[in-house]
JSON list of C-alpha atoms in Angstrom, two decimals:
[
{"chain": "A", "resi": 108, "resn": "UNK", "atom": "CA", "xyz": [-47.50, -31.87, 143.28]},
{"chain": "A", "resi": 109, "resn": "UNK", "atom": "CA", "xyz": [-48.26, -29.23, 145.96]},
{"chain": "A", "resi": 110, "resn": "UNK", "atom": "CA", "xyz": [-44.90, -29.93, 147.53]},
{"chain": "A", "resi": 111, "resn": "UNK", "atom": "CA", "xyz": [-43.09, -29.45, 144.25]},
{"chain": "A", "resi": 112, "resn": "UNK", "atom": "CA", "xyz": [-44.87, -26.20, 143.76]},
{"chain": "A", "resi": 113, "resn": "UNK", "atom": "CA", "xyz": [-43.87, -24.97, 147.13]},
{"chain": "A", "resi": 114, "resn": "UNK", "atom": "CA", "xyz": [-40.27, -26.05, 146.44]},
{"chain": "A", "resi": 115, "resn": "UNK", "atom": "CA", "xyz": [-40.31, -24.19, 143.14]},
{"chain": "A", "resi": 116, "resn": "UNK", "atom": "CA", "xyz": [-41.77, -21.13, 144.70]},
{"chain": "A", "resi": 117, "resn": "UNK", "atom": "CA", "xyz": [-39.24, -21.38, 147.48]},
{"chain": "A", "resi": 118, "resn": "UNK", "atom": "CA", "xyz": [-36.40, -21.68, 144.91]},
{"chain": "A", "resi": 119, "resn": "UNK", "atom": "CA", "xyz": [-37.76, -18.91, 142.82]},
{"chain": "A", "resi": 120, "resn": "UNK", "atom": "CA", "xyz": [-37.92, -16.70, 145.89]},
{"chain": "A", "resi": 121, "resn": "UNK", "atom": "CA", "xyz": [-34.39, -17.62, 146.83]},
{"chain": "A", "resi": 122, "resn": "UNK", "atom": "CA", "xyz": [-33.26, -16.83, 143.27]},
{"chain": "A", "resi": 123, "resn": "UNK", "atom": "CA", "xyz": [-35.11, -13.57, 143.29]},
{"chain": "A", "resi": 124, "resn": "UNK", "atom": "CA", "xyz": [-33.43, -12.68, 146.58]},
{"chain": "A", "resi": 125, "resn": "UNK", "atom": "CA", "xyz": [-30.11, -13.60, 145.23]},
{"chain": "A", "resi": 126, "resn": "UNK", "atom": "CA", "xyz": [-30.67, -11.63, 141.98]},
{"chain": "A", "resi": 127, "resn": "UNK", "atom": "CA", "xyz": [-31.76, -8.67, 144.11]},
{"chain": "A", "resi": 128, "resn": "UNK", "atom": "CA", "xyz": [-28.67, -9.03, 146.37]},
{"chain": "A", "resi": 129, "resn": "UNK", "atom": "CA", "xyz": [-26.46, -9.11, 143.20]},
{"chain": "A", "resi": 130, "resn": "UNK", "atom": "CA", "xyz": [-28.24, -6.16, 141.68]},
{"chain": "A", "resi": 131, "resn": "UNK", "atom": "CA", "xyz": [-27.68, -4.21, 144.84]},
{"chain": "A", "resi": 132, "resn": "UNK", "atom": "CA", "xyz": [-24.01, -5.32, 144.88]},
{"chain": "A", "resi": 133, "resn": "UNK", "atom": "CA", "xyz": [-23.56, -4.52, 141.19]},
{"chain": "A", "resi": 134, "resn": "UNK", "atom": "CA", "xyz": [-25.12, -1.13, 141.75]},
{"chain": "A", "resi": 135, "resn": "UNK", "atom": "CA", "xyz": [-22.83, -0.57, 144.72]},
{"chain": "A", "resi": 136, "resn": "UNK", "atom": "CA", "xyz": [-19.75, -1.51, 142.70]},
{"chain": "A", "resi": 137, "resn": "UNK", "atom": "CA", "xyz": [-20.81, 0.77, 139.85]},
{"chain": "A", "resi": 138, "resn": "UNK", "atom": "CA", "xyz": [-21.15, 3.64, 142.30]},
{"chain": "A", "resi": 139, "resn": "UNK", "atom": "CA", "xyz": [-17.69, 2.81, 143.79]},
{"chain": "A", "resi": 140, "resn": "UNK", "atom": "CA", "xyz": [-16.17, 2.65, 140.33]},
{"chain": "A", "resi": 141, "resn": "UNK", "atom": "CA", "xyz": [-17.67, 5.98, 139.39]},
{"chain": "A", "resi": 142, "resn": "UNK", "atom": "CA", "xyz": [-16.26, 7.55, 142.62]},
{"chain": "A", "resi": 143, "resn": "UNK", "atom": "CA", "xyz": [-12.92, 6.00, 142.00]},
{"chain": "A", "resi": 144, "resn": "UNK", "atom": "CA", "xyz": [-12.92, 7.43, 138.31]},
{"chain": "A", "resi": 145, "resn": "UNK", "atom": "CA", "xyz": [-13.79, 10.86, 139.74]},
{"chain": "A", "resi": 146, "resn": "UNK", "atom": "CA", "xyz": [-11.09, 10.62, 142.34]},
{"chain": "A", "resi": 147, "resn": "UNK", "atom": "CA", "xyz": [-8.59, 9.52, 139.65]},
{"chain": "A", "resi": 148, "resn": "UNK", "atom": "CA", "xyz": [-9.57, 12.51, 137.43]},
{"chain": "A", "resi": 149, "resn": "UNK", "atom": "CA", "xyz": [-9.22, 14.84, 140.37]},
{"chain": "A", "resi": 150, "resn": "UNK", "atom": "CA", "xyz": [-5.77, 13.42, 141.14]},
{"chain": "A", "resi": 151, "resn": "UNK", "atom": "CA", "xyz": [-4.71, 13.76, 137.56]},
{"chain": "A", "resi": 152, "resn": "UNK", "atom": "CA", "xyz": [-5.86, 17.38, 137.51]},
{"chain": "A", "resi": 153, "resn": "UNK", "atom": "CA", "xyz": [-4.02, 18.00, 140.83]},
{"chain": "A", "resi": 154, "resn": "UNK", "atom": "CA", "xyz": [-0.93, 16.42, 139.31]},
{"chain": "A", "resi": 155, "resn": "UNK", "atom": "CA", "xyz": [-1.22, 18.45, 136.17]},
{"chain": "A", "resi": 156, "resn": "UNK", "atom": "CA", "xyz": [-1.52, 21.60, 138.31]},
{"chain": "A", "resi": 157, "resn": "UNK", "atom": "CA", "xyz": [1.51, 20.67, 140.36]},
{"chain": "A", "resi": 158, "resn": "UNK", "atom": "CA", "xyz": [3.48, 19.76, 137.26]},
{"chain": "A", "resi": 159, "resn": "UNK", "atom": "CA", "xyz": [2.60, 23.05, 135.84]},
{"chain": "A", "resi": 160, "resn": "UNK", "atom": "CA", "xyz": [3.48, 24.98, 139.00]},
{"chain": "A", "resi": 161, "resn": "UNK", "atom": "CA", "xyz": [6.84, 23.09, 139.08]},
{"chain": "A", "resi": 162, "resn": "UNK", "atom": "CA", "xyz": [7.49, 24.03, 135.42]},
{"chain": "A", "resi": 163, "resn": "UNK", "atom": "CA", "xyz": [6.71, 27.67, 136.18]},
{"chain": "A", "resi": 164, "resn": "UNK", "atom": "CA", "xyz": [9.06, 27.60, 139.09]},
{"chain": "A", "resi": 165, "resn": "UNK", "atom": "CA", "xyz": [11.84, 26.07, 136.95]},
{"chain": "A", "resi": 166, "resn": "UNK", "atom": "CA", "xyz": [11.29, 28.74, 134.41]},
{"chain": "A", "resi": 167, "resn": "UNK", "atom": "CA", "xyz": [11.33, 31.47, 137.03]},
{"chain": "A", "resi": 168, "resn": "UNK", "atom": "CA", "xyz": [14.56, 30.09, 138.38]},
{"chain": "A", "resi": 169, "resn": "UNK", "atom": "CA", "xyz": [16.11, 29.91, 134.86]},
{"chain": "A", "resi": 170, "resn": "UNK", "atom": "CA", "xyz": [15.11, 33.52, 134.28]},
{"chain": "A", "resi": 171, "resn": "UNK", "atom": "CA", "xyz": [16.57, 34.63, 137.56]},
{"chain": "A", "resi": 172, "resn": "UNK", "atom": "CA", "xyz": [19.80, 32.85, 136.86]},
{"chain": "A", "resi": 173, "resn": "UNK", "atom": "CA", "xyz": [20.02, 34.43, 133.47]},
{"chain": "A", "resi": 174, "resn": "UNK", "atom": "CA", "xyz": [19.50, 37.84, 135.04]},
{"chain": "A", "resi": 175, "resn": "UNK", "atom": "CA", "xyz": [22.16, 37.15, 137.64]},
{"chain": "A", "resi": 176, "resn": "UNK", "atom": "CA", "xyz": [24.64, 36.13, 134.82]},
{"chain": "A", "resi": 177, "resn": "UNK", "atom": "CA", "xyz": [23.85, 39.40, 132.94]},
{"chain": "A", "resi": 178, "resn": "UNK", "atom": "CA", "xyz": [24.22, 41.38, 136.14]},
{"chain": "A", "resi": 179, "resn": "UNK", "atom": "CA", "xyz": [27.54, 39.63, 136.82]},
{"chain": "A", "resi": 180, "resn": "UNK", "atom": "CA", "xyz": [28.83, 40.47, 133.33]},
{"chain": "A", "resi": 181, "resn": "UNK", "atom": "CA", "xyz": [27.62, 44.08, 133.65]},
{"chain": "A", "resi": 182, "resn": "UNK", "atom": "CA", "xyz": [29.31, 44.39, 137.13]},
{"chain": "A", "resi": 183, "resn": "UNK", "atom": "CA", "xyz": [32.52, 42.87, 135.75]},
{"chain": "A", "resi": 184, "resn": "UNK", "atom": "CA", "xyz": [32.41, 45.46, 132.89]},
{"chain": "A", "resi": 185, "resn": "UNK", "atom": "CA", "xyz": [31.75, 48.29, 135.38]},
{"chain": "A", "resi": 186, "resn": "UNK", "atom": "CA", "xyz": [34.62, 47.14, 137.64]},
{"chain": "A", "resi": 187, "resn": "UNK", "atom": "CA", "xyz": [36.95, 46.85, 134.65]},
{"chain": "A", "resi": 188, "resn": "UNK", "atom": "CA", "xyz": [36.11, 50.34, 133.57]},
{"chain": "A", "resi": 189, "resn": "UNK", "atom": "CA", "xyz": [36.57, 51.66, 137.09]},
{"chain": "A", "resi": 190, "resn": "UNK", "atom": "CA", "xyz": [39.97, 49.88, 137.26]},
{"chain": "A", "resi": 191, "resn": "UNK", "atom": "CA", "xyz": [40.99, 51.46, 133.91]},
{"chain": "A", "resi": 192, "resn": "UNK", "atom": "CA", "xyz": [40.03, 54.83, 135.13]},
{"chain": "A", "resi": 193, "resn": "UNK", "atom": "CA", "xyz": [41.88, 54.34, 138.46]},
{"chain": "A", "resi": 194, "resn": "UNK", "atom": "CA", "xyz": [45.00, 53.02, 136.61]},
{"chain": "A", "resi": 195, "resn": "UNK", "atom": "CA", "xyz": [44.97, 55.97, 134.22]},
{"chain": "A", "resi": 196, "resn": "UNK", "atom": "CA", "xyz": [44.49, 58.40, 137.16]},
{"chain": "A", "resi": 197, "resn": "UNK", "atom": "CA", "xyz": [47.24, 56.67, 139.06]},
{"chain": "A", "resi": 198, "resn": "UNK", "atom": "CA", "xyz": [49.65, 57.02, 136.10]},
{"chain": "A", "resi": 199, "resn": "UNK", "atom": "CA", "xyz": [48.70, 60.80, 135.84]},
{"chain": "A", "resi": 200, "resn": "UNK", "atom": "CA", "xyz": [49.34, 61.22, 139.53]},
{"chain": "A", "resi": 201, "resn": "UNK", "atom": "CA", "xyz": [52.61, 59.42, 139.24]},
{"chain": "A", "resi": 202, "resn": "UNK", "atom": "CA", "xyz": [53.64, 61.70, 136.37]},
{"chain": "A", "resi": 203, "resn": "UNK", "atom": "CA", "xyz": [52.68, 64.86, 138.33]},
{"chain": "A", "resi": 204, "resn": "UNK", "atom": "CA", "xyz": [54.59, 63.59, 141.39]},
{"chain": "A", "resi": 205, "resn": "UNK", "atom": "CA", "xyz": [57.68, 63.20, 139.23]},
{"chain": "A", "resi": 206, "resn": "UNK", "atom": "CA", "xyz": [57.32, 66.70, 137.84]},
{"chain": "A", "resi": 207, "resn": "UNK", "atom": "CA", "xyz": [56.83, 68.23, 141.26]},
{"chain": "A", "resi": 208, "resn": "UNK", "atom": "CA", "xyz": [59.65, 66.26, 142.70]},
{"chain": "A", "resi": 209, "resn": "UNK", "atom": "CA", "xyz": [61.97, 67.30, 139.93]},
{"chain": "A", "resi": 210, "resn": "UNK", "atom": "CA", "xyz": [61.03, 70.96, 140.66]},
{"chain": "A", "resi": 211, "resn": "UNK", "atom": "CA", "xyz": [61.60, 70.72, 144.40]},
{"chain": "A", "resi": 212, "resn": "UNK", "atom": "CA", "xyz": [64.67, 68.38, 144.64]},
{"chain": "A", "resi": 213, "resn": "UNK", "atom": "CA", "xyz": [67.87, 68.91, 142.90]},
{"chain": "A", "resi": 214, "resn": "UNK", "atom": "CA", "xyz": [68.85, 66.35, 140.26]},
{"chain": "A", "resi": 215, "resn": "UNK", "atom": "CA", "xyz": [70.82, 63.33, 141.52]},
{"chain": "A", "resi": 216, "resn": "UNK", "atom": "CA", "xyz": [74.57, 63.63, 141.28]},
{"chain": "A", "resi": 217, "resn": "UNK", "atom": "CA", "xyz": [76.22, 62.23, 138.22]},
{"chain": "A", "resi": 218, "resn": "UNK", "atom": "CA", "xyz": [78.41, 59.23, 138.80]}
]
C-alpha cells in the first residue's frame, strides 16, 4: 500500500509540476499576445498617420496644381492683353509712318 501511495504522490507531484509548467507557459503566451496586440495597435496608428499624411500631401499637390492652372490662365490673359496693346500700337505707328512718309516723299507717279 505504501508503494502505491508513493506512486500516487509521485504522480501527483509530476502532474502538479506539469500544471505549473503549463500555467507559466499559458501566462507567457498571454503576455506575448498582449504585446502583439499592442504592437498591432501601434502599427495601425502609424499606418493611419501615414495615410493621413499622404492624403494631406495629395490635397496640397491638388491645390498647388489648381493654383498653377489659375496662374497659367491669368498669364495667358495678361499676354493676350499685352499682344492686343502691342498690335494696336503697331497699327498706330504704321499709320503715323504712312502720314510722315506722304509728307516727306512725293506721291508715286501715275502710270
